[in-house]
Coordinates of C-alpha atoms in Angstrom, one line a residue:
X998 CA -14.3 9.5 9.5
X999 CA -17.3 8.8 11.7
X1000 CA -17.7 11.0 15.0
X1001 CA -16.6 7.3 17.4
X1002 CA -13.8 6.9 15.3
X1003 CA -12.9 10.4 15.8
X1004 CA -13.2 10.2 19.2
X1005 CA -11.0 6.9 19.8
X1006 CA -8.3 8.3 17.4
X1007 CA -8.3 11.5 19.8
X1008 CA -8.2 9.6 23.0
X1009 CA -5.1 7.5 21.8
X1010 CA -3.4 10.8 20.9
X1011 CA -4.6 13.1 23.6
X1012 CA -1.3 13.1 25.5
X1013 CA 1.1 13.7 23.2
X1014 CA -1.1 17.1 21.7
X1015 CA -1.3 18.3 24.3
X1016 CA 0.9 21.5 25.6
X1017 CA 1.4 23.8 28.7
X1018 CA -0.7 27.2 28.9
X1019 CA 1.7 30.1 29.7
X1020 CA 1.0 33.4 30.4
X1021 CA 1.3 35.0 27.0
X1022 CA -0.9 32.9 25.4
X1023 CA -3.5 29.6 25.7
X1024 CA -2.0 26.6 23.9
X1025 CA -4.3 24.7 21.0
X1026 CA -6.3 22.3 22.7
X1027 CA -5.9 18.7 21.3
X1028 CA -9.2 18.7 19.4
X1029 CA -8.1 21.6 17.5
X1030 CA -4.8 20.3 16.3
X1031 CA -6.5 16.9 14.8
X1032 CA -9.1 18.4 13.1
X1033 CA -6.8 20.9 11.3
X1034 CA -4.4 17.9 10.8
X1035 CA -7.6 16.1 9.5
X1036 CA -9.1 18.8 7.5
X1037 CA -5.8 19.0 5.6
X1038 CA -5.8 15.6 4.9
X1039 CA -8.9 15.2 4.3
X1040 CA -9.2 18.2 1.8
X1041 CA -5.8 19.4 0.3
X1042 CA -6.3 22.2 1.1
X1043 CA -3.6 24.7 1.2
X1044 CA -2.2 26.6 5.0
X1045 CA -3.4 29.9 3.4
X1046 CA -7.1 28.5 2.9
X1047 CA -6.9 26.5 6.4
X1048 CA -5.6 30.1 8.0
X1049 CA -9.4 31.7 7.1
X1050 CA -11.2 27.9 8.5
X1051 CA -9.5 27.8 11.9
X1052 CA -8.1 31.9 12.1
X1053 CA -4.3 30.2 13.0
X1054 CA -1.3 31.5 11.3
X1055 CA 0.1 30.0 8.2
X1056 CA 3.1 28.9 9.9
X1057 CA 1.8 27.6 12.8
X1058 CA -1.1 25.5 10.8
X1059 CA 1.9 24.0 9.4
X1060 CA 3.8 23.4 12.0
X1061 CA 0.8 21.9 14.0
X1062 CA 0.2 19.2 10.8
X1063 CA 3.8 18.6 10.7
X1064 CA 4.1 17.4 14.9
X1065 CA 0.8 15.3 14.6
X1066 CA 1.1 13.5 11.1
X1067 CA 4.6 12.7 13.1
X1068 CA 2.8 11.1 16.2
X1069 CA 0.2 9.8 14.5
X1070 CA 2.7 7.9 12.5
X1071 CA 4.8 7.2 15.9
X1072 CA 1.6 6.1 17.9
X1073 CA -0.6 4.5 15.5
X1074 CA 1.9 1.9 13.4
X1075 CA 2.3 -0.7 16.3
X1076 CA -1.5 -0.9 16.9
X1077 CA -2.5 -0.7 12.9
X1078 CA 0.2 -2.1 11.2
X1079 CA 2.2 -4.6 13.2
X1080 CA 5.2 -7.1 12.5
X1081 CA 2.9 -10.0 11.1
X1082 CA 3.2 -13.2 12.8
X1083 CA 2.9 -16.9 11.2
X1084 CA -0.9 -16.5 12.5
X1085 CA -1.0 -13.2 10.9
X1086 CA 0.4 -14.5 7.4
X1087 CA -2.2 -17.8 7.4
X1088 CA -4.9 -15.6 8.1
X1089 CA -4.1 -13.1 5.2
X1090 CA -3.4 -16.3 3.0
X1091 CA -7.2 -17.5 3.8
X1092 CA -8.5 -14.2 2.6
X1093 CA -6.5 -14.0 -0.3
X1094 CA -8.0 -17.4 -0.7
X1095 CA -11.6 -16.7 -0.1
X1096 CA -11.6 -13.6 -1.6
X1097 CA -9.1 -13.8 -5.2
X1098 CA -9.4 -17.6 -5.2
X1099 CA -5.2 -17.7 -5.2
X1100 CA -3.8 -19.7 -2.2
X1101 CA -0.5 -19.5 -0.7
X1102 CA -0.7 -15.5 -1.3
X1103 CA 0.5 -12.9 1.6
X1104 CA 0.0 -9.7 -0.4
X1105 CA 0.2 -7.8 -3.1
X1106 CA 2.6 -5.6 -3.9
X1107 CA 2.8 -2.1 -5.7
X1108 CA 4.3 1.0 -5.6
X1109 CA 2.6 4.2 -5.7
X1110 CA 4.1 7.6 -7.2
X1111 CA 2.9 10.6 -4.5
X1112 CA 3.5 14.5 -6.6
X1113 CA 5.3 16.7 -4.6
X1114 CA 6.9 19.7 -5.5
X1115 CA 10.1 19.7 -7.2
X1116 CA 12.7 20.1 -4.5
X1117 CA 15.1 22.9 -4.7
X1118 CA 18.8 21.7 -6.1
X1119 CA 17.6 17.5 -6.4
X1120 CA 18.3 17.7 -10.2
X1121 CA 16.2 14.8 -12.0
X1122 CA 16.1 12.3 -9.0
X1123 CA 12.6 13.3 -8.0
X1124 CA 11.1 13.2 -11.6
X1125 CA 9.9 10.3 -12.5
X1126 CA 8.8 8.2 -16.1
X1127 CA 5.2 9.6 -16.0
X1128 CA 7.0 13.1 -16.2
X1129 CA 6.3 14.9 -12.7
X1130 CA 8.1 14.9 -9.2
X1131 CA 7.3 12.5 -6.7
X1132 CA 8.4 10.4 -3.5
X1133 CA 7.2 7.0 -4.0
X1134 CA 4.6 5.1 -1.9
X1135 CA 5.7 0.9 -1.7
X1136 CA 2.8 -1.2 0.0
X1137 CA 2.4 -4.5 0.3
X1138 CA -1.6 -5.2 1.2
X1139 CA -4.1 -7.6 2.3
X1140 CA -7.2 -8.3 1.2
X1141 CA -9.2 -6.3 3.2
X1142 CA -7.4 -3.5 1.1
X1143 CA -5.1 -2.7 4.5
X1144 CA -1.4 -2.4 4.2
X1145 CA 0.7 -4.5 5.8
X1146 CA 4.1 -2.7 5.3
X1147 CA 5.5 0.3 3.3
X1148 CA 8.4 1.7 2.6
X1149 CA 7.7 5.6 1.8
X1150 CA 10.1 8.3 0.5
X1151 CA 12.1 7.0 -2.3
X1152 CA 12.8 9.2 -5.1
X1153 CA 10.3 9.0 -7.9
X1154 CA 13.3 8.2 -10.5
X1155 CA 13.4 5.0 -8.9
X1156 CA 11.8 2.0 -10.4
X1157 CA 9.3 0.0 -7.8
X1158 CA 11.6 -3.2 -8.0
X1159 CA 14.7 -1.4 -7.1
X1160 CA 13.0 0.6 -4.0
X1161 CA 11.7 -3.5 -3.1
X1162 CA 15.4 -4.6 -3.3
X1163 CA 16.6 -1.7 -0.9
X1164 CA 13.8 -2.0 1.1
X1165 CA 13.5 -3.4 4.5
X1166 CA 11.1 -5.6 3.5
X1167 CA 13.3 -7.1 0.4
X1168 CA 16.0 -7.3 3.0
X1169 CA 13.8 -9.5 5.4
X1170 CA 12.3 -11.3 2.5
X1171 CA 15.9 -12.4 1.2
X1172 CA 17.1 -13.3 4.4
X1173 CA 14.2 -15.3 5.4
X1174 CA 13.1 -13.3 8.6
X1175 CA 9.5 -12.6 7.7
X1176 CA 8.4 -15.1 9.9
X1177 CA 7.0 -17.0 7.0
X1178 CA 4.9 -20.2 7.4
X1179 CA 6.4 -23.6 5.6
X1180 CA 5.2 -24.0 2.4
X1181 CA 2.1 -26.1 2.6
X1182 CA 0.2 -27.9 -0.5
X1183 CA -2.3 -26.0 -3.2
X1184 CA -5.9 -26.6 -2.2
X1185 CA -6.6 -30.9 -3.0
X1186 CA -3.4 -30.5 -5.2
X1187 CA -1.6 -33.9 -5.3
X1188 CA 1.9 -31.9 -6.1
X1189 CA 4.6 -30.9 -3.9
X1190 CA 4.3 -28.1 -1.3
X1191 CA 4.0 -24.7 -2.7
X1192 CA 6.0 -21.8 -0.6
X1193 CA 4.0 -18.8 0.3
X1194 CA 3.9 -15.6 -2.3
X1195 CA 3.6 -12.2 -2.7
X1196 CA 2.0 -11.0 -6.3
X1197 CA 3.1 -8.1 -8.1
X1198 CA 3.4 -6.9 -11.7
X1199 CA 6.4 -6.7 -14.5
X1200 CA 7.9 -4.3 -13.0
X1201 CA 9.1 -6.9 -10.3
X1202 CA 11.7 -9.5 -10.2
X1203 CA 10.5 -13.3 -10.3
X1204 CA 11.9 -15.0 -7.0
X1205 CA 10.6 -18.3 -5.2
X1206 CA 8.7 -15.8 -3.0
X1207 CA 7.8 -13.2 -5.2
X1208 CA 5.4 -13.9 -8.6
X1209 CA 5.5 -11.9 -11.4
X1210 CA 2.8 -12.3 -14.6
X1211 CA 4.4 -14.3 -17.7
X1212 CA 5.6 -12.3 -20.3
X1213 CA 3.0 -11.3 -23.1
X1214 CA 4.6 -12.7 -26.3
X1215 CA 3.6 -16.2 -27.0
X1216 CA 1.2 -17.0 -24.5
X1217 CA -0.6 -20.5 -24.1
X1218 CA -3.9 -20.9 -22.5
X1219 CA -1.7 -21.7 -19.3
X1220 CA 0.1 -19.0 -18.8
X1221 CA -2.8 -16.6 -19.8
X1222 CA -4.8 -18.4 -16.9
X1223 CA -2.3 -17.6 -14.3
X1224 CA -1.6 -14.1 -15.6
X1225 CA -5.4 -13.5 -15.2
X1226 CA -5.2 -14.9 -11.5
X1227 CA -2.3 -13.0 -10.4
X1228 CA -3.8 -9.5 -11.7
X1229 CA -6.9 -10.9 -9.6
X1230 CA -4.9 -11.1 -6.4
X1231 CA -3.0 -7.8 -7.7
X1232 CA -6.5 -6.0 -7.5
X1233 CA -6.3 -5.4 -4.1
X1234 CA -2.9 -3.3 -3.8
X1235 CA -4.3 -1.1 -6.2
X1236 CA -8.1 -0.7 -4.7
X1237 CA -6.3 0.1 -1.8
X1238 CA -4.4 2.7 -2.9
X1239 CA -7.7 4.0 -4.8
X1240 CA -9.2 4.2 -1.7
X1241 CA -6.4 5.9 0.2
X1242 CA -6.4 8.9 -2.7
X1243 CA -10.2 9.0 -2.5
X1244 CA -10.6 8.7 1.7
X1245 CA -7.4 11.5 1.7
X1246 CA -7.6 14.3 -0.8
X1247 CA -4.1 16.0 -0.3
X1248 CA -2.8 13.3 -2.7
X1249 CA -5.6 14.9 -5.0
X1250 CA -2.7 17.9 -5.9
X1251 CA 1.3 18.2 -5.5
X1252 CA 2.3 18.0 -2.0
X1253 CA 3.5 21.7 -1.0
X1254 CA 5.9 20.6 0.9
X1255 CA 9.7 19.1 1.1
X1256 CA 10.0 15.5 1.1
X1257 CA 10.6 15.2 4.4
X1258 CA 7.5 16.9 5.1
X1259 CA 5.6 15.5 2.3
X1260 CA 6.8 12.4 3.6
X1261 CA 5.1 12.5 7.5
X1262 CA 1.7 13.5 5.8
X1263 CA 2.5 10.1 3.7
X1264 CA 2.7 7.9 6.8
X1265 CA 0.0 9.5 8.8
X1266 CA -2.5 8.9 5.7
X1267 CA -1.4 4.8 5.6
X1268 CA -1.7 4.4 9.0
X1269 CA -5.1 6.7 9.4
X1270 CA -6.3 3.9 6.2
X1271 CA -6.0 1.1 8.4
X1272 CA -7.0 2.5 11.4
X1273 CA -10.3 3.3 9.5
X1274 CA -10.5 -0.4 7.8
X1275 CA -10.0 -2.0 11.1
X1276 CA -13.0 -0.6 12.7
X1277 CA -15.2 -0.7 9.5
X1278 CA -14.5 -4.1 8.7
X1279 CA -18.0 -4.4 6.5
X1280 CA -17.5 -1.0 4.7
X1281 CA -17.4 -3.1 0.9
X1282 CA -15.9 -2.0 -1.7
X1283 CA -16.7 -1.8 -5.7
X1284 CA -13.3 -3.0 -7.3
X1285 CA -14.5 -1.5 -10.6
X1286 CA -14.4 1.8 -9.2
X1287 CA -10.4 1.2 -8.9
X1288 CA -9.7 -0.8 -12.4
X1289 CA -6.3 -2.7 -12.8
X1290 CA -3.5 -0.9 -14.7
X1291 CA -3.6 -3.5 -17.1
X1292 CA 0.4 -3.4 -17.1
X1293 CA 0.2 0.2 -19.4
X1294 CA 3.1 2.5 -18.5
X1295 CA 5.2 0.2 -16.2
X1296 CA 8.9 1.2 -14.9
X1297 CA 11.0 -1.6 -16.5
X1298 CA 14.0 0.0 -16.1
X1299 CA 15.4 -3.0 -13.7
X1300 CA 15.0 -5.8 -15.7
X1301 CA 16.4 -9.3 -14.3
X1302 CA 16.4 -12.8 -15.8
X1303 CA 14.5 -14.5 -13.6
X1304 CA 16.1 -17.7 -11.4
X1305 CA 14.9 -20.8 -12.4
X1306 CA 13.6 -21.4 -8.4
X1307 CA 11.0 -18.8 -9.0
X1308 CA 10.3 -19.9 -12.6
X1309 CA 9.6 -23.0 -11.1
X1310 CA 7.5 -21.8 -8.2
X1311 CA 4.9 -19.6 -11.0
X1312 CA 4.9 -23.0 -13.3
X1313 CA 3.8 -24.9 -10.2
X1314 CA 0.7 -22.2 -9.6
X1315 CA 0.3 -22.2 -13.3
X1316 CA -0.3 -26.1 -13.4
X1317 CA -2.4 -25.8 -10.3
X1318 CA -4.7 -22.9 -11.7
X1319 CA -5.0 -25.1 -15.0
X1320 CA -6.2 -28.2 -13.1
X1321 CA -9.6 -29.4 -11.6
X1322 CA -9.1 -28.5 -8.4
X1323 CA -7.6 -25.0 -8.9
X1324 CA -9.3 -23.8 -11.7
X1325 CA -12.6 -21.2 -11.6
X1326 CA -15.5 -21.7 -13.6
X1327 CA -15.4 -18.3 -15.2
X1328 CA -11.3 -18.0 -15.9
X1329 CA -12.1 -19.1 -19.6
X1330 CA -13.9 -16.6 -20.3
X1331 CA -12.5 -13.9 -18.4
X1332 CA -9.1 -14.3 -21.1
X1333 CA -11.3 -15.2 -24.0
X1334 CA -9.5 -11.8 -26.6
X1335 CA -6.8 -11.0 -24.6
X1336 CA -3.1 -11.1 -25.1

């Protein structure tokens, strides 16, 4: 974090950290309490090693990154992640566009497994299929790698598509109160209009709104086009979780905290990620640094038959990215050996 950004972050924050000298004692000063907050972040570094940096107690080193990952999470999510608006979801849509070469797209969507310790009497509901305990980080991002929403804290048993159906945003998706733009037709595409989509992987369900790869047995040319072009789009949600772990190192090493806790520091590092992306737009990034899963290791554990609305909303993107005017020159090539 540059020193500006530094000091803008502060002077949003500046009331809220700050507290009353008594007589006993002088209080932290603001400055103090974000750069321990930061430092923490920022390194991983335990409350015992952060005690020797700053000579401040254990207890109240934690207590001081507890308050401000809280209102930094309180102050910062209007201003850095807002309620998108119609404007909002065309703009996204453009970049997805300009940048992936898939239209209609309004995010990708992942979820993210955060290690925490095991929490004391939770049984096997934190441990999840890569076999470690973890809350679980679901982010739906644009692509200019910023997140658009999350839901954070579901246990790491839980598979990503069952966390999306419980979610607030699978709730608003379902009941149509995203604010979503009318479906609008595929770039000098003479078919019908195409409704606006999120991509994701296997390990979601296939709805009108929601676009999920093919399966991998039996693929045509076709559906291996597509499959390539969603993962494309899919980058993004990914590279922006590579560069969340990379920017904050605490999700270098299991959380030390309960999930409540570990849950605050969680927040404040989304929102602290797009606070930093919005005011380095041009900072560009490598997207081989953060390769694609590839779909190894995925949580099928919900497995749905796809409705045949959202089968026919991915055959109409399929047809489209086989055709003249949606195809790339290189999308040949790029599947040329693979499943």
């Amino acid at each position: 974090m540059s020193v500006s950004d530094f000091d803008r972050l502060l002077s949003s924050l500046r009331t809220v950290l700050t507290f009353m000298d008594t007589n006993m004692r002088r209080s932290i000063s603001p400055e103090e309490r974000l750069i321990v907050t930061l430092r923490f972040l920022a390194t991983g570094n335990s409350f015992a090693s952060l005690h020797f940096e700053f000579l401040l107690g254990t207890s109240t080193i934690s207590r001081i990154v507890c308050h401000t990952c809280h209102v930094l999470w309180s102050r910062l999510r209007e201003t850095v992640m807002p309620q998108p608006t119609v404007e909002d979801w065309l703009r996204i849509a453009d970049g997805f566009h300009e940048s992936a070469q898939f239209p209609n797209c309004i995010g990708a969507l992942d979820g993210k497994h955060i290690c925490v310790k095991k929490p004391p009497h939770s049984g096997s509901r934190f441990f999840n299929y890569k076999q470690y305990f973890s809350v679980v980080l679901l982010a739906l991002a644009d692509s200019n790698y910023r997140f658009i929403m999350v839901d954070i804290g579901a246990y790491g048993s839980t598979s990503d598509a069952r966390i999306f159906s419980s979610s607030r945003l699978g709730d608003r998706l379902r009941a149509n109160q995203l604010s979503l733009p009318e479906p609008r037709r595929l770039p000098g595409y003479a078919g019908p209009p195409a409704p606006f989509v999120i991509v994701a992987d296997e390990g979601f369900a296939l709805t009108p709104h929601v676009m999920r790869p093919f399966p991998r047995r039996g693929l045509d040319v076709r559906r291996r086009v597509f499959n390539y072009r969603l993962t494309r789009a899919r980058w993004y949600v990914e590279c922006a979780f590579g560069i969340l772990c990379s920017k904050w190192r605490v999700f270098h090493s299991s959380i030390q905290m309960d999930p409540e806790n570990a849950t605050l520091v969680i927040q404040a590092c989304v929102v602290l990620h797009n606070f930093i992306r919005m005011h380095n737009p041009f900072w560009a990034v490598d997207q081989s640094q953060y390769p694609s899963s590839g779909g190894v290791g995925l949580d099928l554990t919900l497995h749905r038959r796809p409705g045949t609305a959202g089968i026919a909303v991915r055959d109409m993107y399929a047809d489209f990215f086989s055709s003249p005017e949606g195809s790339v020159p290189w999308q040949l090539d790029a599947i040329r050996g693979s499943v």
